[in-house]
Amino acid sequence: MEEISNLLGLTRREFFGQTAKGVGAMALASLLPNLAFGSAFGQGQKSRFHHLPKAKRIIYLFQAGGPAQQDLFDYKPMLNKLHGQPLPDSVRGTQRLTAMSANQAVIPLAGSPFKFAQHGQGGAWMSELWPHLATVADELCFVKSMYTEAINHDPAITFFQTGSQIAGRPSMGSWLSYGLGSMNEDLPTFVVLASAGKGDQPLYARLWGSGFLDSRYQGVRFRSSGEPVLYLSNPDGICQSGRRAMLDRLSDLNRVQFENELDPEIESRIAQYELAYRMQTSVPEVTDLSKEPDEVFELYGPDARKPGTFASNCLMARRLAQKGVRFIQLYHQGWDQHGGLKGGISVQCRDTDQPTTALIKDLKRLGMLEDTLIVWGGEFGRTSYSQGSLEVNSFGRDHHPRCFTVFMAGGGVNAGTTYGRTDDYGYNIADANGQAIHPTKHEFTEGAVHVHDLQATLLWLLGVDHKQLSFPYQGRDFRLTDVHGHVVKALMR
Amino acid sequence: NAVAIRTVAPIPKSAWTHVGWTWDGTGQATGLKLYVSGKPAATTVVQDQLWKKINAYGDLGPSSGEWSFGQRFRCAGFKGGKLDDVAFAGRELSADEMRQVAAGAEPTAGVDSSREAAKQKVREAQQNLASFEESIYEISVMLEARKTVPAYVLARGQYDAPRTDKNRVRPGTPAVLPPLPTGAPANRLGLAQWVTSPDHPLTSRVAVNRIWQMIFGTGLVESSENFGTQGSQPTHPELLDYLARRFVNSGWDVKALVKAIVLSSTYRQDSVRNPKGQKVDPENHLYWRAPSHRLTAEMVRDTALAASGLLNDKIGGAPVNPYQPAGIWSENNTMSPGFVQSRGVDLYRRSLYSTWKRTTPMPSMLMFDATSREACTVRRPVTSTPLQALVLLNDVQFVEAARALATFVLKADGTDESRLNIAFRRLTGRSPSEREIKILAETVQAQRQVFRDRPGDAEKLLKVGESPVPTGLDINDLAAMTVTVQMILNSDAVIWKR
């Protein structure tokens, strides 16, 4: 029987040499940006970065529901002084109230029941809800003047994650995965960890989805119960050696097909199976926290031993970071305190204070804090006026897009500083003189940080120019920051 | 779904006013009456479209007879007003009685027993009608509003931007495309007639292009979602025109179109690549070889089900919930109904019938590039990822399908080779080569030994999936054949159309 390659007039070596450098290269190639898409950004051996990155990886601690900045970080003694008095019209201006707030006969200002103090050399203001975080105040870079247009959770979170309030666009992690590729071969580039059992406002697959980008860039959710990655474990009755033997024969079968069809896609397929096999070991290895020493569990707190808690996820995030996962996204729901704020927010802080602090300390200890960017924040802020009765245990705050607080750590941020401020009512972003200003996303306003500005800044820290990372779709080039976004250099060291 | 009336004259402010209303249970606006200060008030009909029963809704769902006055869920309500002395009667009061009640007295109209009996009959008939309507399944459809709502171009999409004659727009079609057909109404019906008119330059071409894309992997116009100047140019414009015209002339017959394409000599070429072709035209724009592309997510599952004999080819009916790992819906969202997996034959319907939850789509589909459907996607990307491998290797659906096909071939007489031949053909549509059969036969032998060496494993494997475990077959044989059939299912020959 004639060799196929002879029929083609080629030697075997010539032919195989032309197609690929072998299985390993193929495997890596499938994890790198697909050159058929969009710009030449991300070509093979050339540097994929637009400029030198400060951070190699990012851990985004998303606090879903809208944390109340007046009770956490944005100290507003005026609210306590004017507690119970109606919000002056001049402060609210022309902003319409939400349907929920508009129901109320009065909208009284609500002081925070929590005490505030300044911490660290930078004098960061934090409420008593942060006993642990206060000890790392000088690692943190606060932004008090975040703003968005979205007023409800679904569009607001979608906006933060994908750059649009309307579904369909790739998430930040997918953009980075597409632009920068993977740093390891055995784990996904973009991993999602959500705190289990938190209920409240839902999450959606689109928050870590790839939108119109290739689906290989979508986030892979690591689950806290059952198998960490879906379909990871062999079916009952399939032993590892039997599966290995089958995979070897499958490879042989595919090789025959390859020799007939000569499609490099088949080699890629063979590589994917090898990768899947390796993931069956590498994923359980990274998700198995049991080998961590006791001191680590003490650092992250008692919850860290319970799978699915925020603490456990933070520890997992550190491990994933060590293994070269580029974008690690945590979600912690439950910040939507329309009522019962005092009790509710205390629980939220108890969930997140120690683990967040531990993560920062842990990464620092490992020498990884300087190239790991940590972001903490929600999708919008909360109102300085109370929703519902002003009784201290039952009052709440409504959604507030005009100003809220986010903080960052590591990865080249300007640690120990606070950027931007709000007016005395905590209702508007204020200029340096304390006068309310009303920035819009259409142009950058010094002191104010729009969601797109934050996105542009995060990308910059990772070595990406938000204006250049784009993808053609529906007739135009899309990017994470839409047609907006300004890199805020003041947030960087 | 409501009936509503409104008084013509406003209720006076700063004075207590007696307001009464009556309802005769007919379901029509004429059955609603309003009385102000005991006198019938002139009213206009706001809405007259009620069907089924009036379920009084509480704040977050149906309740058993809760009423609200001056308020709906999260509405500002009767601001600045007060309500007092609310009273209910158990029957429809007459105008005279309403006058009495407004004056502070009890309604005292005599009750005519024969009239009451007749009314009772009417009431029963109404209840029967409403109960019958309740049982009818509702789906939403669009209906042309009785009065056209004017439309305006709103700058920057601000919904409170000014609306004037200057920015008013009327129904029409883009100037670059043909106008509405003569006589067509300027509404959705007219639009539908326009879209399907035989000479519409886009509809048939776009449709033909999508079917071409499905069969060839890429359309004649590659940007199948965009036929504009910013989209791709057709590689074969005359062919596109020819097929489009033929499609329309056939009466928009999709089957005829598909048949014409797949019986063409272009499609019936070999998909094998050769170096010359790859060099000159690597993307096969000139169709020098047959297409080769991966099956879609739905086709992958349907192929496994069809080849295994599990496929339930019922057409139509309610959607179903195939296998899915536990907790997927609830871990994202505790507010929505929980996932309830289908049972029995419903588990094996075509993938097109699977419930599609856009905020938490089926992971096994997503991994094969199905989209969430939150945005319209005409062209799916085609990827090759390790997560796909994990699905095909470990998902219950595919293990079970392999077991079913293994059972089928083992029940046929023959050798390992002849049985594997059948399995291979059913999954790939072609016969295996000698080399392939050799690999398959060696595999099944080796796997047989694996299962013999590990008693208990075969039983466990065969229990995967809800279909009953067959009897009368050697379990190690069946397990080994299951693994081998699943290996075929994972191979390129099944997943890629060549």
CSV table of N, CA and C in Angstrom, one decimal, chain A residues 8 10 96 99-100 102-104 167-168 199-206 208 214-216 218 220-221 223 229-239 242-243 245-247 249-250 252-254 256-257 259-263 265-266 268-269 272-273 275-276 279-280 333 442 473 475, chain B residues 74-76 79 156 159 226 230 271-273 275 292 325-328 331-335 359 361 363-364 366 369 374-376 381 383-387 389-395 399 430 435-436 439-440 442-443 447 450-451 454 457 460-461 483 487 490-493 495-496 498:
chain,number,residue,atom,x,y,z
A,8,LEU,N,1.3,12.1,-2.6
A,8,LEU,CA,1.3,13.6,-2.7
A,8,LEU,C,2.6,14.1,-3.2
A,10,LEU,N,5.4,14.1,-1.5
A,10,LEU,CA,6.2,14.7,-0.5
A,10,LEU,C,6.8,13.6,0.4
A,96,ARG,N,-33.8,61.8,39.2
A,96,ARG,CA,-35.0,61.3,39.6
A,96,ARG,C,-34.8,60.2,40.6
A,99,ALA,N,-38.0,54.1,41.6
A,99,ALA,CA,-39.4,53.7,41.8
A,99,ALA,C,-39.6,53.4,43.3
A,100,MET,N,-38.6,52.7,43.9
A,100,MET,CA,-38.8,52.3,45.3
A,100,MET,C,-38.7,53.5,46.2
A,102,ALA,N,-39.2,56.6,45.4
A,102,ALA,CA,-40.3,57.6,45.1
A,102,ALA,C,-41.6,57.3,45.9
A,103,ASN,N,-41.7,56.0,46.3
A,103,ASN,CA,-42.9,55.6,47.1
A,103,ASN,C,-42.9,56.3,48.4
A,104,GLN,N,-41.8,56.6,48.9
A,104,GLN,CA,-41.7,57.1,50.3
A,104,GLN,C,-42.3,58.5,50.4
A,167,ALA,N,-26.8,42.9,27.4
A,167,ALA,CA,-26.0,41.6,27.3
A,167,ALA,C,-25.5,41.4,25.9
A,168,GLY,N,-24.4,40.6,25.8
A,168,GLY,CA,-23.9,40.2,24.5
A,168,GLY,C,-22.4,40.5,24.3
A,199,GLY,N,-27.4,33.5,47.7
A,199,GLY,CA,-28.7,33.9,47.2
A,199,GLY,C,-28.8,35.4,46.8
A,200,ASP,N,-29.8,36.1,47.2
A,200,ASP,CA,-30.0,37.5,46.9
A,200,ASP,C,-30.0,37.7,45.4
A,201,GLN,N,-29.5,38.9,44.9
A,201,GLN,CA,-29.5,39.2,43.5
A,201,GLN,C,-28.7,38.2,42.7
A,202,PRO,N,-29.2,37.7,41.6
A,202,PRO,CA,-28.6,36.6,41.0
A,202,PRO,C,-27.3,37.0,40.2
A,203,LEU,N,-26.6,36.0,39.8
A,203,LEU,CA,-25.5,36.1,38.9
A,203,LEU,C,-25.9,35.5,37.5
A,204,TYR,N,-25.1,35.8,36.5
A,204,TYR,CA,-25.5,35.2,35.2
A,204,TYR,C,-24.2,34.8,34.5
A,205,ALA,N,-24.4,33.8,33.6
A,205,ALA,CA,-23.2,33.3,32.9
A,205,ALA,C,-22.5,34.3,32.0
A,206,ARG,N,-23.3,35.3,31.6
A,206,ARG,CA,-22.7,36.3,30.7
A,206,ARG,C,-21.7,37.2,31.4
A,208,TRP,N,-19.2,36.2,33.0
A,208,TRP,CA,-17.8,35.7,32.7
A,208,TRP,C,-17.8,35.0,31.3
A,214,ASP,N,-14.3,34.2,20.8
A,214,ASP,CA,-14.2,32.8,20.8
A,214,ASP,C,-14.6,32.2,22.2
A,215,SER,N,-15.3,31.2,22.2
A,215,SER,CA,-15.7,30.6,23.5
A,215,SER,C,-14.6,30.1,24.3
A,216,ARG,N,-13.4,29.9,23.7
A,216,ARG,CA,-12.3,29.4,24.6
A,216,ARG,C,-11.9,30.4,25.6
A,218,GLN,N,-14.0,32.1,27.5
A,218,GLN,CA,-14.9,32.3,28.6
A,218,GLN,C,-14.4,31.9,29.9
A,220,VAL,N,-14.1,29.9,33.3
A,220,VAL,CA,-14.5,28.6,33.8
A,220,VAL,C,-14.8,28.7,35.2
A,221,ARG,N,-16.0,28.3,35.6
A,221,ARG,CA,-16.4,28.4,36.9
A,221,ARG,C,-16.0,27.2,37.7
A,223,ARG,N,-16.5,25.2,40.9
A,223,ARG,CA,-17.6,25.1,41.8
A,223,ARG,C,-17.2,24.5,43.2
A,229,VAL,N,-14.6,21.4,38.4
A,229,VAL,CA,-14.9,21.8,37.0
A,229,VAL,C,-15.9,20.8,36.5
A,230,LEU,N,-16.9,21.3,35.8
A,230,LEU,CA,-17.9,20.3,35.3
A,230,LEU,C,-17.3,19.3,34.4
A,231,TYR,N,-17.8,18.1,34.6
A,231,TYR,CA,-17.4,16.9,33.7
A,231,TYR,C,-15.9,16.6,33.9
A,232,LEU,N,-15.3,17.0,35.1
A,232,LEU,CA,-13.9,16.7,35.2
A,232,LEU,C,-13.7,15.2,35.5
A,233,SER,N,-14.5,14.7,36.4
A,233,SER,CA,-14.3,13.3,36.8
A,233,SER,C,-14.7,12.3,35.9
A,234,ASN,N,-14.0,11.2,35.8
A,234,ASN,CA,-14.4,10.0,35.0
A,234,ASN,C,-15.7,9.5,35.5
A,235,PRO,N,-16.5,8.9,34.6
A,235,PRO,CA,-17.7,8.3,35.1
A,235,PRO,C,-17.4,7.1,36.0
A,236,ASP,N,-18.4,6.8,36.8
A,236,ASP,CA,-18.3,5.7,37.7
A,236,ASP,C,-17.9,4.4,36.9
A,237,GLY,N,-16.9,3.7,37.4
A,237,GLY,CA,-16.5,2.5,36.8
A,237,GLY,C,-15.4,2.6,35.8
A,238,ILE,N,-15.0,3.9,35.5
A,238,ILE,CA,-13.8,4.1,34.6
A,238,ILE,C,-12.6,4.4,35.5
A,239,CYS,N,-11.7,3.5,35.4
A,239,CYS,CA,-10.5,3.7,36.2
A,239,CYS,C,-9.5,4.5,35.4
A,242,GLY,N,-7.5,2.5,32.7
A,242,GLY,CA,-8.4,2.2,31.6
A,242,GLY,C,-8.6,3.4,30.7
A,243,ARG,N,-8.8,4.5,31.4
A,243,ARG,CA,-9.1,5.8,30.6
A,243,ARG,C,-7.8,6.2,29.8
A,245,ALA,N,-5.5,4.2,28.8
A,245,ALA,CA,-5.3,3.3,27.6
A,245,ALA,C,-6.3,3.7,26.5
A,246,MET,N,-7.5,4.1,26.8
A,246,MET,CA,-8.4,4.5,25.8
A,246,MET,C,-8.0,5.7,25.1
A,247,LEU,N,-7.5,6.7,25.9
A,247,LEU,CA,-7.0,7.9,25.3
A,247,LEU,C,-5.9,7.7,24.3
A,249,ARG,N,-5.4,5.0,22.5
A,249,ARG,CA,-5.9,4.5,21.3
A,249,ARG,C,-6.7,5.5,20.5
A,250,LEU,N,-7.4,6.4,21.2
A,250,LEU,CA,-8.1,7.5,20.6
A,250,LEU,C,-7.2,8.4,19.8
A,252,ASP,N,-4.4,7.3,18.5
A,252,ASP,CA,-4.0,6.5,17.3
A,252,ASP,C,-5.1,6.6,16.2
A,253,LEU,N,-6.4,6.6,16.7
A,253,LEU,CA,-7.5,6.6,15.7
A,253,LEU,C,-7.5,8.0,15.0
A,254,ASN,N,-7.2,9.0,15.8
A,254,ASN,CA,-7.2,10.4,15.2
A,254,ASN,C,-6.0,10.6,14.3
A,256,VAL,N,-4.8,8.3,12.3
A,256,VAL,CA,-5.1,7.7,11.0
A,256,VAL,C,-6.0,8.7,10.2
A,257,GLN,N,-6.9,9.3,10.9
A,257,GLN,CA,-7.7,10.3,10.3
A,257,GLN,C,-6.9,11.5,9.8
A,259,GLU,N,-3.8,11.4,8.8
A,259,GLU,CA,-3.0,11.0,7.7
A,259,GLU,C,-3.9,11.0,6.4
A,260,ASN,N,-5.1,10.7,6.6
A,260,ASN,CA,-6.1,10.7,5.5
A,260,ASN,C,-6.5,12.1,5.1
A,261,GLU,N,-6.8,13.0,6.1
A,261,GLU,CA,-7.4,14.2,5.8
A,261,GLU,C,-6.4,15.4,5.7
A,262,LEU,N,-5.3,15.2,6.4
A,262,LEU,CA,-4.2,16.3,6.4
A,262,LEU,C,-4.8,17.6,7.0
A,263,ASP,N,-5.7,17.6,7.9
A,263,ASP,CA,-6.2,18.8,8.5
A,263,ASP,C,-5.5,19.0,9.9
A,265,GLU,N,-6.3,20.7,12.2
A,265,GLU,CA,-7.3,20.7,13.2
A,265,GLU,C,-7.3,19.4,14.0
A,266,ILE,N,-7.0,18.3,13.4
A,266,ILE,CA,-7.1,17.0,14.0
A,266,ILE,C,-5.9,17.0,15.1
A,268,SER,N,-4.8,19.5,16.7
A,268,SER,CA,-5.3,20.3,17.8
A,268,SER,C,-6.2,19.5,18.7
A,269,ARG,N,-7.0,18.7,18.0
A,269,ARG,CA,-8.0,17.9,18.8
A,269,ARG,C,-7.2,16.9,19.7
A,272,GLN,N,-6.0,18.7,22.7
A,272,GLN,CA,-7.0,19.1,23.7
A,272,GLN,C,-7.3,17.9,24.6
A,273,TYR,N,-7.3,16.7,24.1
A,273,TYR,CA,-7.5,15.5,24.9
A,273,TYR,C,-6.4,15.3,25.9
A,275,LEU,N,-4.6,17.7,27.1
A,275,LEU,CA,-4.8,18.8,28.1
A,275,LEU,C,-5.9,18.5,29.1
A,276,ALA,N,-7.0,17.9,28.5
A,276,ALA,CA,-8.1,17.5,29.4
A,276,ALA,C,-7.7,16.5,30.4
A,279,MET,N,-5.8,18.2,33.0
A,279,MET,CA,-6.6,19.0,33.9
A,279,MET,C,-7.3,18.1,35.0
A,280,GLN,N,-7.4,16.8,34.7
A,280,GLN,CA,-8.0,15.9,35.6
A,280,GLN,C,-7.2,15.8,36.9
A,333,GLN,N,-22.2,37.8,46.9
A,333,GLN,CA,-23.5,38.5,46.8
A,333,GLN,C,-23.9,38.9,48.2
A,442,HIS,N,-18.5,61.0,28.8
A,442,HIS,CA,-18.1,61.4,27.5
A,442,HIS,C,-16.7,62.1,27.5
A,473,TYR,N,-16.9,43.4,15.0
A,473,TYR,CA,-18.2,42.6,15.2
A,473,TYR,C,-19.3,43.6,14.7
A,475,GLY,N,-19.9,45.0,12.2
A,475,GLY,CA,-19.5,46.2,11.3
A,475,GLY,C,-18.6,47.2,12.0
B,74,ARG,N,-45.0,48.6,43.9
B,74,ARG,CA,-44.0,49.6,43.6
B,74,ARG,C,-44.4,50.8,42.9
B,75,CYS,N,-45.7,51.2,43.0
B,75,CYS,CA,-46.2,52.4,42.3
B,75,CYS,C,-46.3,53.5,43.4
B,76,ALA,N,-46.2,54.7,43.0
B,76,ALA,CA,-46.3,55.8,44.0
B,76,ALA,C,-47.7,55.9,44.7
B,79,LYS,N,-50.9,59.2,46.5
B,79,LYS,CA,-50.1,60.1,47.3
B,79,LYS,C,-50.8,61.3,47.8
B,156,ARG,N,-29.6,60.5,21.4
B,156,ARG,CA,-28.8,59.7,22.4
B,156,ARG,C,-29.7,58.7,23.1
B,159,TYR,N,-35.0,58.7,26.8
B,159,TYR,CA,-36.4,58.5,26.5
B,159,TYR,C,-37.3,59.7,26.9
B,226,ASN,N,-24.3,40.0,8.2
B,226,ASN,CA,-24.1,41.4,7.8
B,226,ASN,C,-23.9,41.5,6.3
B,230,GLN,N,-20.2,47.0,4.9
B,230,GLN,CA,-19.1,46.6,5.8
B,230,GLN,C,-19.0,45.1,6.0
B,271,SER,N,-13.1,15.9,1.1
B,271,SER,CA,-12.6,17.0,1.9
B,271,SER,C,-11.1,17.0,2.2
B,272,VAL,N,-10.5,16.0,1.6
B,272,VAL,CA,-9.0,15.8,1.9
B,272,VAL,C,-8.3,17.0,1.4
B,273,ARG,N,-7.4,17.5,2.2
B,273,ARG,CA,-6.6,18.7,1.7
B,273,ARG,C,-5.4,18.2,0.9
B,275,PRO,N,-1.5,19.9,-0.6
B,275,PRO,CA,-0.7,21.0,-0.3
B,275,PRO,C,-0.9,22.2,-1.3
B,292,SER,N,-15.2,20.9,5.5
B,292,SER,CA,-15.0,20.1,6.7
B,292,SER,C,-15.1,21.1,7.9
B,325,PRO,N,-25.5,18.7,35.3
B,325,PRO,CA,-25.0,18.5,36.7
B,325,PRO,C,-25.9,19.3,37.7
B,326,ALA,N,-25.9,18.8,38.9
B,326,ALA,CA,-26.9,19.4,39.9
B,326,ALA,C,-26.5,20.8,40.3
B,327,GLY,N,-27.4,21.6,40.6
B,327,GLY,CA,-27.2,22.9,41.2
B,327,GLY,C,-26.8,24.0,40.3
B,328,ILE,N,-26.8,23.8,39.0
B,328,ILE,CA,-26.3,24.8,38.0
B,328,ILE,C,-27.2,26.0,38.1
B,331,GLU,N,-27.1,27.8,41.7
B,331,GLU,CA,-25.9,28.5,42.2
B,331,GLU,C,-25.8,29.9,41.6
B,332,ASN,N,-26.5,30.2,40.5
B,332,ASN,CA,-26.5,31.5,40.0
B,332,ASN,C,-27.7,32.3,40.5
B,333,ASN,N,-28.8,31.6,40.7
B,333,ASN,CA,-30.0,32.4,40.9
B,333,ASN,C,-31.0,31.6,41.7
B,334,THR,N,-31.3,32.1,42.9
B,334,THR,CA,-32.2,31.4,43.8
B,334,THR,C,-33.6,32.0,43.7
B,335,MET,N,-33.7,33.0,42.8
B,335,MET,CA,-35.1,33.7,42.7
B,335,MET,C,-35.9,33.0,41.7
B,359,THR,N,-29.6,33.1,31.2
B,359,THR,CA,-28.7,33.6,32.1
B,359,THR,C,-27.8,32.4,32.7
B,361,PRO,N,-27.1,29.1,30.6
B,361,PRO,CA,-27.3,28.1,29.6
B,361,PRO,C,-26.7,26.8,29.9
B,363,PRO,N,-24.3,24.0,30.2
B,363,PRO,CA,-22.8,24.1,30.1
B,363,PRO,C,-22.3,23.2,29.0
B,364,SER,N,-22.9,22.0,28.8
B,364,SER,CA,-22.4,21.1,27.7
B,364,SER,C,-22.6,21.7,26.4
B,366,LEU,N,-22.7,25.2,25.9
B,366,LEU,CA,-21.9,26.3,25.8
B,366,LEU,C,-20.4,25.9,25.5
B,369,ASP,N,-19.7,25.8,21.9
B,369,ASP,CA,-19.9,27.1,21.2
B,369,ASP,C,-21.3,27.5,21.0
B,374,GLU,N,-28.5,35.8,24.3
B,374,GLU,CA,-28.9,37.1,24.7
B,374,GLU,C,-28.7,38.1,23.6
B,375,ALA,N,-27.8,37.8,22.7
B,375,ALA,CA,-27.6,38.7,21.5
B,375,ALA,C,-27.7,37.7,20.4
B,376,CYS,N,-28.2,38.2,19.3
B,376,CYS,CA,-28.4,37.3,18.1
B,376,CYS,C,-27.1,36.9,17.5
B,381,PRO,N,-18.7,30.8,16.7
B,381,PRO,CA,-17.2,30.5,16.5
B,381,PRO,C,-17.1,28.9,16.6
B,383,THR,N,-14.5,26.2,18.2
B,383,THR,CA,-13.3,26.1,18.9
B,383,THR,C,-13.0,24.7,19.2
B,384,SER,N,-11.8,24.4,19.7
B,384,SER,CA,-11.4,23.1,20.1
B,384,SER,C,-10.8,23.3,21.5
B,385,THR,N,-11.5,22.8,22.5
B,385,THR,CA,-10.9,23.1,23.8
B,385,THR,C,-11.0,21.8,24.7
B,386,PRO,N,-10.2,21.8,25.7
B,386,PRO,CA,-10.2,20.6,26.6
B,386,PRO,C,-11.5,20.4,27.3
B,387,LEU,N,-12.3,21.4,27.5
B,387,LEU,CA,-13.6,21.3,28.1
B,387,LEU,C,-14.5,20.5,27.3
B,389,ALA,N,-13.5,18.0,25.4
B,389,ALA,CA,-13.1,16.7,25.6
B,389,ALA,C,-13.7,16.1,26.8
B,390,LEU,N,-13.7,16.9,27.9
B,390,LEU,CA,-14.3,16.5,29.1
B,390,LEU,C,-15.8,16.1,29.0
B,391,VAL,N,-16.5,16.9,28.3
B,391,VAL,CA,-17.9,16.7,28.1
B,391,VAL,C,-18.1,15.3,27.3
B,392,LEU,N,-17.4,15.2,26.3
B,392,LEU,CA,-17.6,13.9,25.5
B,392,LEU,C,-17.1,12.7,26.2
B,393,LEU,N,-16.2,12.9,27.1
B,393,LEU,CA,-15.7,11.7,27.8
B,393,LEU,C,-16.5,11.4,29.1
B,394,ASN,N,-17.0,12.4,29.7
B,394,ASN,CA,-17.5,12.2,31.1
B,394,ASN,C,-19.0,12.6,31.3
B,395,ASP,N,-19.6,13.2,30.3
B,395,ASP,CA,-21.0,13.6,30.5
B,395,ASP,C,-21.9,12.4,30.4
B,399,VAL,N,-22.0,8.9,27.8
B,399,VAL,CA,-21.7,7.6,28.3
B,399,VAL,C,-22.9,6.6,28.1
B,430,ARG,N,-19.6,6.5,7.7
B,430,ARG,CA,-18.7,5.8,6.8
B,430,ARG,C,-18.2,4.5,7.4
B,435,ARG,N,-7.0,-0.1,9.1
B,435,ARG,CA,-6.2,0.4,10.2
B,435,ARG,C,-7.1,0.8,11.4
B,436,GLU,N,-8.2,1.4,11.0
B,436,GLU,CA,-9.1,1.9,12.1
B,436,GLU,C,-9.8,0.7,12.8
B,439,ILE,N,-7.4,-0.9,15.2
B,439,ILE,CA,-7.3,-0.1,16.5
B,439,ILE,C,-8.5,-0.4,17.4
B,440,LEU,N,-9.7,-0.3,16.8
B,440,LEU,CA,-10.9,-0.5,17.6
B,440,LEU,C,-11.0,-1.9,18.2
B,442,GLU,N,-8.5,-3.9,18.9
B,442,GLU,CA,-7.5,-4.0,19.9
B,442,GLU,C,-8.0,-3.3,21.2
B,443,THR,N,-8.7,-2.2,21.0
B,443,THR,CA,-9.2,-1.5,22.2
B,443,THR,C,-10.2,-2.3,22.9
B,447,GLN,N,-9.8,-3.4,26.8
B,447,GLN,CA,-10.8,-2.9,27.8
B,447,GLN,C,-11.5,-4.1,28.5
B,450,VAL,N,-9.3,-5.0,31.2
B,450,VAL,CA,-9.3,-4.0,32.2
B,450,VAL,C,-10.5,-4.3,33.2
B,451,PHE,N,-11.7,-4.5,32.6
B,451,PHE,CA,-12.9,-4.8,33.4
B,451,PHE,C,-12.8,-6.1,34.1
B,454,ARG,N,-10.9,-5.8,37.2
B,454,ARG,CA,-11.4,-4.9,38.3
B,454,ARG,C,-12.9,-5.2,38.4
B,457,ASP,N,-16.4,-2.8,38.5
B,457,ASP,CA,-16.3,-1.5,37.7
B,457,ASP,C,-17.4,-1.6,36.5
B,460,LYS,N,-20.8,-0.6,37.6
B,460,LYS,CA,-20.9,0.8,37.9
B,460,LYS,C,-21.1,1.6,36.6
B,461,LEU,N,-20.2,1.2,35.6
B,461,LEU,CA,-20.3,2.0,34.4
B,461,LEU,C,-21.6,1.8,33.7
B,483,VAL,N,-17.0,1.5,26.3
B,483,VAL,CA,-15.8,2.3,26.3
B,483,VAL,C,-15.3,2.5,24.8
B,487,MET,N,-15.2,5.8,22.6
B,487,MET,CA,-13.9,6.3,22.0
B,487,MET,C,-14.2,6.8,20.6
B,490,ASN,N,-15.8,10.1,20.5
B,490,ASN,CA,-14.8,11.2,20.8
B,490,ASN,C,-13.9,11.5,19.6
B,491,SER,N,-13.9,10.6,18.6
B,491,SER,CA,-12.9,10.8,17.6
B,491,SER,C,-13.3,11.9,16.6
B,492,ASP,N,-12.4,12.4,15.9
B,492,ASP,CA,-12.6,13.4,14.9
B,492,ASP,C,-13.6,13.0,13.8
B,493,ALA,N,-13.6,11.7,13.5
B,493,ALA,CA,-14.5,11.2,12.4
B,493,ALA,C,-16.0,11.4,12.8
B,495,ILE,N,-17.1,13.9,15.2
B,495,ILE,CA,-17.4,15.3,15.6
B,495,ILE,C,-17.2,16.3,14.5
B,496,TRP,N,-16.3,15.9,13.5
B,496,TRP,CA,-16.1,16.8,12.4
B,496,TRP,C,-16.7,16.2,11.1
B,498,ARG,N,-16.7,15.5,7.5
B,498,ARG,CA,-15.7,15.5,6.4
B,498,ARG,C,-16.3,14.7,5.2
